[in-house]
Coordinates of C-alpha atoms in Angstrom, one line a residue:
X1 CA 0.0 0.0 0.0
X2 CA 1.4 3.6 -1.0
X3 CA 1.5 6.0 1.4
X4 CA 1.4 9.4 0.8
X5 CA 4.4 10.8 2.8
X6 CA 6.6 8.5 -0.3
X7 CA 4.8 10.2 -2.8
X8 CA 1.6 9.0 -5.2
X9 CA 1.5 12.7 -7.1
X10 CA -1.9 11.2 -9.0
X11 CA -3.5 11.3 -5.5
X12 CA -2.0 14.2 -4.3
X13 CA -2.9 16.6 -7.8
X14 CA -6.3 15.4 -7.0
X15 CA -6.3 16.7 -3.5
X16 CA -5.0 19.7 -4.2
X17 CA -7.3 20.2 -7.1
X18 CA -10.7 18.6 -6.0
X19 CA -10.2 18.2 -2.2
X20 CA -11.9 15.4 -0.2
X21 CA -15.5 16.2 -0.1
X22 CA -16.6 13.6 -3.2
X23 CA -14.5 10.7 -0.6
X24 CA -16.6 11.6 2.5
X25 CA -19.9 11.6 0.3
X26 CA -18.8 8.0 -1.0
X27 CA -17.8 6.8 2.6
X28 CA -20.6 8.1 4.3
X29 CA -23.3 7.3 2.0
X30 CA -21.8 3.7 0.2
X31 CA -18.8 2.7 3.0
X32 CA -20.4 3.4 5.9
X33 CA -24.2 4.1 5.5
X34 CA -26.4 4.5 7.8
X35 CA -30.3 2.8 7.7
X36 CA -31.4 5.8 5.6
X37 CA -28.5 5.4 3.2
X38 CA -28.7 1.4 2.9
X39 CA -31.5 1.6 0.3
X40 CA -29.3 3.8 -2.2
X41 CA -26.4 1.6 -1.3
X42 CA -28.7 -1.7 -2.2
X43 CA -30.2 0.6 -5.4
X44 CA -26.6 1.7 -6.5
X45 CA -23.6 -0.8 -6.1
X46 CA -23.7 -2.9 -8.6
X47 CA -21.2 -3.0 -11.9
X48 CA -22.8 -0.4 -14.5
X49 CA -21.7 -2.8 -17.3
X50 CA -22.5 -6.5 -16.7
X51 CA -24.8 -5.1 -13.3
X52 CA -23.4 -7.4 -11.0
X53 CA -22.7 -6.9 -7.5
X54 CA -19.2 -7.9 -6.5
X55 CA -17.1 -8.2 -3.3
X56 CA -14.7 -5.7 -5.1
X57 CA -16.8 -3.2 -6.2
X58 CA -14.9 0.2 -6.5
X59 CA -16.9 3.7 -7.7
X60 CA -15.0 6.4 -9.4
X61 CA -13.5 9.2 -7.0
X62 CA -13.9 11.6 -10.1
X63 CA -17.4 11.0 -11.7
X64 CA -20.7 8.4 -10.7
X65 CA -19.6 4.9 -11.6
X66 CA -19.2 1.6 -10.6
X67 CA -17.4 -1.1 -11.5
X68 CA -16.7 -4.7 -10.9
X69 CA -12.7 -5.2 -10.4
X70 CA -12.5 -8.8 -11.5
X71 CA -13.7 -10.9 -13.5
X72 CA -14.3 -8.6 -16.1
X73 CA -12.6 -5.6 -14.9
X74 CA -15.0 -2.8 -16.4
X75 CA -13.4 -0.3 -13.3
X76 CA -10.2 -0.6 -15.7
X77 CA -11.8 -0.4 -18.9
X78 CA -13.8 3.1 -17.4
X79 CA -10.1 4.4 -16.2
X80 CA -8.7 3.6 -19.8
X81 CA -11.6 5.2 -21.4
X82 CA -12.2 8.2 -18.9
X83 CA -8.3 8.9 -17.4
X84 CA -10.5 9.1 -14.1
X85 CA -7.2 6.9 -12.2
X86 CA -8.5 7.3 -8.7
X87 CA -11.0 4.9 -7.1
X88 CA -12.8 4.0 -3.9
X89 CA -13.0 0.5 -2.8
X90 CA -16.8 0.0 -1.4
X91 CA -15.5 -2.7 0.9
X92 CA -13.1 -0.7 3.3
X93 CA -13.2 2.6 2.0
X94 CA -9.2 2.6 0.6
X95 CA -8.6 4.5 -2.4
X96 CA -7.3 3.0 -5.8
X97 CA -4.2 4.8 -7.8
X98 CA -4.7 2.7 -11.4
X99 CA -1.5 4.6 -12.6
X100 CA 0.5 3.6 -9.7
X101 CA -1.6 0.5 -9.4
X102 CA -1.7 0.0 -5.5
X103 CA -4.1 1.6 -3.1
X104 CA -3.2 4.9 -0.9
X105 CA -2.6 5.6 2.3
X106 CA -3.2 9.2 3.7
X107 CA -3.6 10.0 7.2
X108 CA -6.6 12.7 6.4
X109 CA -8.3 9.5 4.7
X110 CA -8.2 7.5 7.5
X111 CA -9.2 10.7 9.9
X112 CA -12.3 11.6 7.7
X113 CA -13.3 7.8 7.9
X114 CA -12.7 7.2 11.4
X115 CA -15.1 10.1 12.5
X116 CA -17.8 8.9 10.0
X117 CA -17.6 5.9 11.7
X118 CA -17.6 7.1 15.5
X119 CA -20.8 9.7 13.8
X120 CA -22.7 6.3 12.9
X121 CA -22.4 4.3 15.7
X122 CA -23.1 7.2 18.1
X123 CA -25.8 7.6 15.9
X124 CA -27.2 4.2 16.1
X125 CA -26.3 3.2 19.9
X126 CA -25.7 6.2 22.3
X127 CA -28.3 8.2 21.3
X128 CA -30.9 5.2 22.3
X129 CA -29.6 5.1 25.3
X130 CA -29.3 1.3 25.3
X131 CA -27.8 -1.6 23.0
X132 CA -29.7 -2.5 20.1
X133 CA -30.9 -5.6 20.3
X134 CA -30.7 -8.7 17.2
X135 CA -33.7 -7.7 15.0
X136 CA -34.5 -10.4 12.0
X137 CA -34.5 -9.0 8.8
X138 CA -37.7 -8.1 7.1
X139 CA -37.8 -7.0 3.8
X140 CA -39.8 -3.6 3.2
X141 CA -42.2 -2.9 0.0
X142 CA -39.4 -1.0 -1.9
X143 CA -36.9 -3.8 -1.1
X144 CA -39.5 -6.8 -2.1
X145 CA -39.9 -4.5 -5.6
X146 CA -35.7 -4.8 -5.6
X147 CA -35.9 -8.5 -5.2
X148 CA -38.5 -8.8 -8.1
X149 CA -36.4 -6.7 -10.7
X150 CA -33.7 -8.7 -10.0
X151 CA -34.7 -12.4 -10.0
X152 CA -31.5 -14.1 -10.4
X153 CA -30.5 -15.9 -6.9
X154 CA -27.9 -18.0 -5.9
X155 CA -28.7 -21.7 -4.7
X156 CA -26.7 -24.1 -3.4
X157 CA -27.1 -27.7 -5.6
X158 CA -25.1 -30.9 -5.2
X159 CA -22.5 -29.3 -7.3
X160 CA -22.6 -25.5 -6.4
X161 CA -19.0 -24.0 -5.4
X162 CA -20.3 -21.4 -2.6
X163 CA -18.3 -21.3 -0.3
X164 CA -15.1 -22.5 -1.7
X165 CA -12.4 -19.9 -1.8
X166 CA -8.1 -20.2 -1.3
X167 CA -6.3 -18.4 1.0
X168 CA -3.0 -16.5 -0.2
X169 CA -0.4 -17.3 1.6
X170 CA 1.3 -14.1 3.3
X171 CA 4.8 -15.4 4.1
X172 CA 4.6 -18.9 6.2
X173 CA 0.8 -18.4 7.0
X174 CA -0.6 -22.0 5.8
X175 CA -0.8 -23.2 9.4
X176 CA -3.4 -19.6 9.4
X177 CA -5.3 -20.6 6.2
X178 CA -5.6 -24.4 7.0
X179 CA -7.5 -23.7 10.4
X180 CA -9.5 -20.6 8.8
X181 CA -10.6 -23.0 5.9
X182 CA -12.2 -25.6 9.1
X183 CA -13.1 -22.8 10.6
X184 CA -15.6 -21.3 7.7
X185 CA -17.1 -24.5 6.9
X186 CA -18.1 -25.2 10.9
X187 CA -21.4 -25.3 10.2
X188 CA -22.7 -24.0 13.3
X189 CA -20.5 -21.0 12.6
X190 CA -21.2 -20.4 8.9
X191 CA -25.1 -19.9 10.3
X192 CA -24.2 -18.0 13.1
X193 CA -21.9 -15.2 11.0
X194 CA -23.8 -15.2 7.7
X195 CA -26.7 -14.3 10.1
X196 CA -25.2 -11.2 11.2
X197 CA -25.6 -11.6 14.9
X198 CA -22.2 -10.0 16.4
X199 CA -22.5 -6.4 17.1
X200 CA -19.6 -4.2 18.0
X201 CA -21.0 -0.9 20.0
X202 CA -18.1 1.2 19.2
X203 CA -15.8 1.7 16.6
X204 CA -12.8 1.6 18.3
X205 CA -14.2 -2.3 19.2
X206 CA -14.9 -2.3 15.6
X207 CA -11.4 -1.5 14.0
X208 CA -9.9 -4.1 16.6
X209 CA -12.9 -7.0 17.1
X210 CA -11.3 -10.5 15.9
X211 CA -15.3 -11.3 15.4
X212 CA -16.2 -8.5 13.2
X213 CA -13.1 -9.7 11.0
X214 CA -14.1 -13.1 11.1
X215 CA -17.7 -12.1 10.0
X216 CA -16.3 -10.6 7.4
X217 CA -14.2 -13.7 6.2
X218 CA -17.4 -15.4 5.9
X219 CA -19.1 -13.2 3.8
X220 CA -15.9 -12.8 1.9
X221 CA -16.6 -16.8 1.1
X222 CA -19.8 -16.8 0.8
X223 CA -20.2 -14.0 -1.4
X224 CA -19.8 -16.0 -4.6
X225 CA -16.3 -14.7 -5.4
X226 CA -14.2 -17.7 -6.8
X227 CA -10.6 -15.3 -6.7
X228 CA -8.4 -16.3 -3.6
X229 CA -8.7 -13.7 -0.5
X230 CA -6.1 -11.9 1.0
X231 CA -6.6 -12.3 4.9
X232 CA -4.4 -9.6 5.7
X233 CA -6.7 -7.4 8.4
X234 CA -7.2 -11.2 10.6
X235 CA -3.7 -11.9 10.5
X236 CA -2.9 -8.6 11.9
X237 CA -5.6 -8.6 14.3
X238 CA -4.3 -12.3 15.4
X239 CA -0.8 -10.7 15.5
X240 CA -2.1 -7.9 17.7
X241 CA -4.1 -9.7 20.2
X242 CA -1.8 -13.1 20.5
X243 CA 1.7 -11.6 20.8
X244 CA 3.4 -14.8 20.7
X245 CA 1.9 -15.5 17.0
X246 CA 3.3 -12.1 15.6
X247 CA 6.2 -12.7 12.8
X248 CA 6.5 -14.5 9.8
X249 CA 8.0 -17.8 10.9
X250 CA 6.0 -21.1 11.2
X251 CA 4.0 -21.4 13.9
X252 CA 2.0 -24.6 15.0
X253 CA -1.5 -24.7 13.4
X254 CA -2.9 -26.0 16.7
X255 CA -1.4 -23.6 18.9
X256 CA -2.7 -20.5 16.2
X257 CA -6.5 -22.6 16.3
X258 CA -6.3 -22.2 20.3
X259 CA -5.3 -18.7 20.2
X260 CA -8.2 -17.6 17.7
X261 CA -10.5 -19.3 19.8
X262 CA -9.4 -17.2 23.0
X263 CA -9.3 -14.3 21.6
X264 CA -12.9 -15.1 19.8
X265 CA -13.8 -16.0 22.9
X266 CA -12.6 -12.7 24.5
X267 CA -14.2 -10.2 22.0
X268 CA -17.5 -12.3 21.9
X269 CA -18.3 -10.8 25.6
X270 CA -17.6 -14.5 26.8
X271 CA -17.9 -15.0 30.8
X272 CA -15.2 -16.6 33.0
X273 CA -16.1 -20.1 33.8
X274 CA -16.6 -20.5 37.8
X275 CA -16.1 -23.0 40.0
X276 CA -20.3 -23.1 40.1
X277 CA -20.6 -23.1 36.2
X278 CA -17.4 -24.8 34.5
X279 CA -17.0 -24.5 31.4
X280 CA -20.1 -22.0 30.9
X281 CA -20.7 -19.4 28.4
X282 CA -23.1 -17.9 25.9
X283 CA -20.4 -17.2 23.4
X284 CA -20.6 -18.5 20.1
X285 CA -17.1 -20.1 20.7
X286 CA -18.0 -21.9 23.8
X287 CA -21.2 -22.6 22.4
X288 CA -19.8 -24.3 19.2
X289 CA -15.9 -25.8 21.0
X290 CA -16.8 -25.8 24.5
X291 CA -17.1 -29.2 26.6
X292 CA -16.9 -30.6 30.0
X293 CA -14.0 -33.1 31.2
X294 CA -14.7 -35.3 34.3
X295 CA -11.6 -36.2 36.2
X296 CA -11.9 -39.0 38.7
X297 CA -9.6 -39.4 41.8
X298 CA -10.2 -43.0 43.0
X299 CA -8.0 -43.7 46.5
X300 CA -6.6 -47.4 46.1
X301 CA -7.3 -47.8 49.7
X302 CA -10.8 -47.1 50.7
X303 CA -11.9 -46.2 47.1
X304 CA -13.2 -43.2 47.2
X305 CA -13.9 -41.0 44.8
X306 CA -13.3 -37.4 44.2
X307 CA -14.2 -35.9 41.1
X308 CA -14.0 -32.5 39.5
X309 CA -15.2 -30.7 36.0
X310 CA -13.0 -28.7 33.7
X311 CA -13.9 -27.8 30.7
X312 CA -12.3 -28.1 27.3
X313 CA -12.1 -26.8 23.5
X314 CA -10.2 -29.5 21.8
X315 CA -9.2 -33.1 23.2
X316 CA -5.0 -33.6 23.0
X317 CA -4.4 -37.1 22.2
X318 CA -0.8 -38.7 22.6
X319 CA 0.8 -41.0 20.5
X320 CA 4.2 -41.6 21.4
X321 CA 4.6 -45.1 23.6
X322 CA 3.9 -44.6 27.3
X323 CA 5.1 -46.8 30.5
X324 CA 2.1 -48.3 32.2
X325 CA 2.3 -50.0 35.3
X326 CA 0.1 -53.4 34.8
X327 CA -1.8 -53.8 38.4
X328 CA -4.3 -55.9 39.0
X329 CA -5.5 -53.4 42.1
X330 CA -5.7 -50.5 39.9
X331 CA -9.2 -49.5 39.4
X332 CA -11.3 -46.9 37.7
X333 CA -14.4 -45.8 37.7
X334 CA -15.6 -48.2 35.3
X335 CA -12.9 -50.9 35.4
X336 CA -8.9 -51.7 34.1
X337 CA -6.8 -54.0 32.5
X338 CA -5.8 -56.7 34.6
X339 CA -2.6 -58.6 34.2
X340 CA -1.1 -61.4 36.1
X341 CA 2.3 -59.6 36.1
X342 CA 0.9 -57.5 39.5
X343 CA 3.3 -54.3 39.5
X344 CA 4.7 -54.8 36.6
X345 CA 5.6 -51.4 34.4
X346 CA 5.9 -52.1 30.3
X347 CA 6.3 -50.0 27.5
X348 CA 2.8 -49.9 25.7
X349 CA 1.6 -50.5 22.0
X350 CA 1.8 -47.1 20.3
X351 CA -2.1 -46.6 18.9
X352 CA -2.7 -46.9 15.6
X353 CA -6.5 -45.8 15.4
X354 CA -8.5 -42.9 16.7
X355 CA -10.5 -45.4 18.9
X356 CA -7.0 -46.8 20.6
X357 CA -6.1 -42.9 21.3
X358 CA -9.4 -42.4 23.1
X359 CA -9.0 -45.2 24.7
X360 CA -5.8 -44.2 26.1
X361 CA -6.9 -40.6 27.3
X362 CA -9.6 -42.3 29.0
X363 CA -8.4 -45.4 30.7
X364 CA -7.6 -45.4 34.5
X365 CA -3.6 -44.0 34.7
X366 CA -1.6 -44.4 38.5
X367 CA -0.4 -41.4 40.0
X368 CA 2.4 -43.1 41.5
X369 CA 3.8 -43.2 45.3
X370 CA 5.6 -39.5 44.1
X371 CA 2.4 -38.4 43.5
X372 CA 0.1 -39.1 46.5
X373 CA -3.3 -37.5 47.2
X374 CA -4.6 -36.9 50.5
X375 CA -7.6 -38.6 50.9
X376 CA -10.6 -36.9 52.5
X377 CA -11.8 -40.4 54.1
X378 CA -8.3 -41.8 55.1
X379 CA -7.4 -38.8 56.1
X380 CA -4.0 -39.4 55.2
X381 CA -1.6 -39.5 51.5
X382 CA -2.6 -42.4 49.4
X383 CA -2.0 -43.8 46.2
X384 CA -4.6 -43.0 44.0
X385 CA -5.8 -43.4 40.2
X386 CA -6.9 -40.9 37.7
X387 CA -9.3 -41.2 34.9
X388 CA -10.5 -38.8 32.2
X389 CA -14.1 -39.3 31.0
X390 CA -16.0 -36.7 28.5
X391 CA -19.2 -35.2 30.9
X392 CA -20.7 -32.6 28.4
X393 CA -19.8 -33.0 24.5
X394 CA -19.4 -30.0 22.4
X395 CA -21.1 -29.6 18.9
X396 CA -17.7 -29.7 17.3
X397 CA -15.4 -31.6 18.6
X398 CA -11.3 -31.0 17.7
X399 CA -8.9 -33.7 18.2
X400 CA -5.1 -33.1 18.2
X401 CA -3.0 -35.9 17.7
X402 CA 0.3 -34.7 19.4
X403 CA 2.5 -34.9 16.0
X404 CA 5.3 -32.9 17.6
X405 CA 7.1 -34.3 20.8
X406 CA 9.2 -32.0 22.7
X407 CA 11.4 -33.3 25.1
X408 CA 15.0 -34.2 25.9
X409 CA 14.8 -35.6 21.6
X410 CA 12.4 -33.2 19.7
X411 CA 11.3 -35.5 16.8
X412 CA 7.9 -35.5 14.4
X413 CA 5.7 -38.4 15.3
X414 CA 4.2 -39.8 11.3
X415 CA 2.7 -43.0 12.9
X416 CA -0.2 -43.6 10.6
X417 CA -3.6 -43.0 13.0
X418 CA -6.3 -44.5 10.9
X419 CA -9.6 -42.6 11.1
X420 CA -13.1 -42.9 9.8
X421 CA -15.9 -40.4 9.0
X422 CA -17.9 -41.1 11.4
X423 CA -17.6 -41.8 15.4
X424 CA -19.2 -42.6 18.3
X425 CA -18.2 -41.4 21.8
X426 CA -20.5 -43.2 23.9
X427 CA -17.5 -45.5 25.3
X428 CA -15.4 -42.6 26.2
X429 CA -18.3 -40.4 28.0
X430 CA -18.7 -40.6 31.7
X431 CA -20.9 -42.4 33.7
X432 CA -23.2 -39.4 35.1
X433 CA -23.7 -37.9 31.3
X434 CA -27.0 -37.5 30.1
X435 CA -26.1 -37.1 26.4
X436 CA -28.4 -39.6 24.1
X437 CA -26.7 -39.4 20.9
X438 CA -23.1 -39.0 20.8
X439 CA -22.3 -39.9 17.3
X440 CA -20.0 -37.3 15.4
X441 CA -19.3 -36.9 11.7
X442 CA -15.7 -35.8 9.9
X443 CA -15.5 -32.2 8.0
X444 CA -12.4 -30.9 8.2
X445 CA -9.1 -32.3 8.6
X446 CA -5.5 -30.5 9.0
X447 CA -2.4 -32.3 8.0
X448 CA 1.3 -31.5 8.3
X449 CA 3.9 -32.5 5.6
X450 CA 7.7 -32.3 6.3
X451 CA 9.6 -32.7 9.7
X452 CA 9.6 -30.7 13.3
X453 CA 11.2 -27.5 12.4
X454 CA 9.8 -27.5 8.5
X455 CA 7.0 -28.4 7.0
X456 CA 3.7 -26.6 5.4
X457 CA 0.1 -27.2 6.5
X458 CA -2.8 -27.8 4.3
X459 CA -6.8 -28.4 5.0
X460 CA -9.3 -31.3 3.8
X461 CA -13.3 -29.6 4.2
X462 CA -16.1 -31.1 2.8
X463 CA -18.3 -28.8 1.0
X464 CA -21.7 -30.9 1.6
X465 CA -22.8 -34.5 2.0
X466 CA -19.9 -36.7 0.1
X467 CA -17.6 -33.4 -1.4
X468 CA -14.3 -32.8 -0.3
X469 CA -11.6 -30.7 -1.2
X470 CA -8.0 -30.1 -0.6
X471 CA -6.9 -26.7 0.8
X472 CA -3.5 -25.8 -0.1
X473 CA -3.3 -21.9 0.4
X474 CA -4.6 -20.4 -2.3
X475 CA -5.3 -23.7 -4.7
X476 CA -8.4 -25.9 -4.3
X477 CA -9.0 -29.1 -5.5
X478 CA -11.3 -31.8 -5.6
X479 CA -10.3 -35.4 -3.5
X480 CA -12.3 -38.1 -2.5
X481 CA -13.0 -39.8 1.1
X482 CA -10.3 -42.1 0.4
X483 CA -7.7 -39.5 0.0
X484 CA -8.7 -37.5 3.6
X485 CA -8.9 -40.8 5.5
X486 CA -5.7 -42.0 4.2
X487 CA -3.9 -39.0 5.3
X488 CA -1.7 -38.3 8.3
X489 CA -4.3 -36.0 10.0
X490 CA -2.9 -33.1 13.0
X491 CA -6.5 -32.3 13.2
X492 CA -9.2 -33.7 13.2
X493 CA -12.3 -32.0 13.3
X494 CA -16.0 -33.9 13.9
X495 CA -19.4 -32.2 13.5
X496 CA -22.5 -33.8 15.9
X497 CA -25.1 -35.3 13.7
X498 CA -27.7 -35.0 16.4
X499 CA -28.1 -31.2 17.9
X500 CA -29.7 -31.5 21.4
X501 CA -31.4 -28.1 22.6
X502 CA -32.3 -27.4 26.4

């Protein structure tokens, strides 16, 4: 992006010449309207030559037209034709240079448009005195009569491409575009953004709200627009609000899918979970990722047992060989394996399905005479057992498979996990869950090629029933079940089939 203080003299002449006024018209009225504007926005932006509407419109700074940037390009074909070089992108209000061809930055821009902005939303919020609350849309008379002039509506068939789009890749940013792609095609999340029920109350929140940007992203996807998008404004947000992400090196796409969901979390107005309520909140994160683990103490003595809730947004599964102690004394709070060699401590099988890693997070593990618990009956340090069950599922569930192991020797674990589209928790979900259908289904799955310290991330989504693509960056292609279940898999992200409401 130019800025001014380097020098685009197109911009500048024009300033000079012209001043700003025709910029703050186009901002207030087409950037930023406000409910009275929205109908000539709806009326207006659309290509004056093939009368599309298109997530790149731009409008001439110099004369009334509108023009689609891509496929066609008729904004380039009105510059060639008029010499008007200076444009206004309708998405974020930057201004085009087609001589220079890159857009401008000038500080009184970005001052005009950030009081238009703080003008609208005291408009719309402080005024009233109190937030606005979600209102469903309901089309007025003049806006049915739009709909009827302009028949033509998209519609999602068996082979439709909606929401299909790449990712450029920014400089090492596939672990960010691999969890982004399983992030827009979360079902529960496309509804919830393409709805429009976030709302920022100021635009300071605005300018910095990781939701507004990821709203964005999903009308950015769904808008029809086949051309990869640049996720710049998320990145920088992500780099601003998770410090430890900032930079261009690689960073771990489970670590960055953590982070978002924080920070989502965060800027959602999500609540603290207490020691009443773990694991509660209304936001759409915890709504969509949240779940409840139930850990269970059991005293190898008297056999009590103590358990607590915590909850959870993704389930860490190991798969590196563990020492177990065989005991035929050890119990759970369902039951163990028993072996005849009483005390015994082996090195066990390293798992080679998704079942055998659930099976290991939730089978009963010793604590060890180094790691006694004092028992509330005993009244005294025992030795005691520990076992993770799942009390409260979330809608999606997110299973890392710990690839990288970093220890004394830092290595990449490839072991082939095998993996099916379709799983059923029941046998991992505690005893005191009410849950009636716990079967999942597999739409999205991240995989990492190359070793620890190098490598490059790309994404399998399926589009709808049977459909799945590959997501590497910017290029999309089609692959079949075969191909995603026979890959490695980092992530693997399941979908509930059965939504339960209370």
């Amino acid at each position: 992006m130019s800025e001014v203080a380097k020098g685009c003299s197109h911009y500048l002449e024009y300033k000079k010449v012209h001043g700003l006024q025709s910029y703050k018209i186009i901002y207030r009225y087409l950037v930023k309207p406000s409910s009275e504007a929205r109908k000539l926005k709806a009326k207006t932006c659309v290509c004056h030559v093939c009368h599309c509407f298109s997530s790149r419109l731009h409008t001439c700074l110099s004369c009334v037209y509108f023009g689609c940037s891509d496929p066609e390009n008729h904004m380039y074909i009105h510059v060639k034709t008029t010499g008007h070089i200076l444009a206004v992108e309708l998405n974020y209000g930057t201004v085009f240079c087609f001589k220079c061809r890159d857009y401008i930055y000038d500080a009184e821009l970005d001052q005009i448009s950030r009081e238009i902005d703080q003008q609208a939303v005291h408009k719309q919020f402080f005024e009233r005195r109190q937030p606005v609350a979600y209102v469903a849309w309901e089309p007025t008379k003049a806006e049915i009569e739009l709909l009827r002039q302009n028949p033509k509506r998209r519609k999602v068939e068996p082979d439709s491409t909606i929401g299909l789009r790449g990712l450029y890749n920014l400089g090492n940013t596939c672990f960010m575009n691999s969890i982004l792609q399983a992030l827009v095609h979360t079902p529960v999340l496309r509804d919830y953004f393409l709805s429009d029920k976030h709302r920022c109350y100021s635009d300071a929140m605005q300018r910095q709200c990781v939701v507004c940007e990821m709203g964005n992203l999903f009308q950015q996807f769904y808008s029809g627009q086949c051309t990869p998008h640049v996720p710049f404004k998320l990145l920088h947000l992500v780099w601003t609000h998770a410090r430890h992400l900032a930079g261009y090196e690689q960073q771990d796409a489970h670590e960055f899918f953590i982070a978002t969901l924080d920070v989502l979390h965060h800027h959602s107005g999500g609540q603290t979970p207490t020691v009443t309520m773990p694991g509660f909140c209304s936001c759409i994160v915890d709504q969509t990722f949240g779940g409840r683990l139930q850990s269970d103490v059991t005293c190898q003595t008297c056999r009590t047992v103590s358990t607590t809730v915590d909850p959870f947004r993704d389930i860490s599964l190991d798969l590196a060989a563990s020492m177990v102690t065989n005991r035929t004394d050890i119990q759970g709070d369902n039951s163990s394996p028993a072996s005849s060699n009483s005390g015994e401590t082996l090195l066990s099988s390293v798992p080679t399905t998704l079942d055998e890693c659930l099976e290991r997070f939730t089978r009963p593990e010793p604590l060890g005479s180094e790691s006694k618990i004092k028992c509330n009956k005993c009244r005294s340090y025992q030795e005691s057992t520990k076992r993770l069950t799942v009390k409260k599922l979330p809608i999606v569930v997110c299973f890392h498979l710990k690839r990288f192991e970093h220890s004394l020797r830092s290595r990449k674990i490839s072991n082939i996990i095998q993996f099916s589209t379709e799983i059923d928790m029941k046998p991992f979900m505690a005893r005191s869950s009410s849950t009636c259908d716990n079967r999942y289904s597999l739409f999205a799955v991240v995989n990492h090629s190359g070793s620890l310290h190098n490598g490059h991330y790309t994404c399998y989504i399926r589009q709808q029933q049977d459909q799945w693509f590959k997501c590497d960056d910017a290029w999309l292609t089609k692959a079949t079940a075969e191909e995603v279940l026979s890959s490695e898999g980092y992530l693997l992200f399941y979908h509930k089939k059965v939504l339960e409401y209370s």
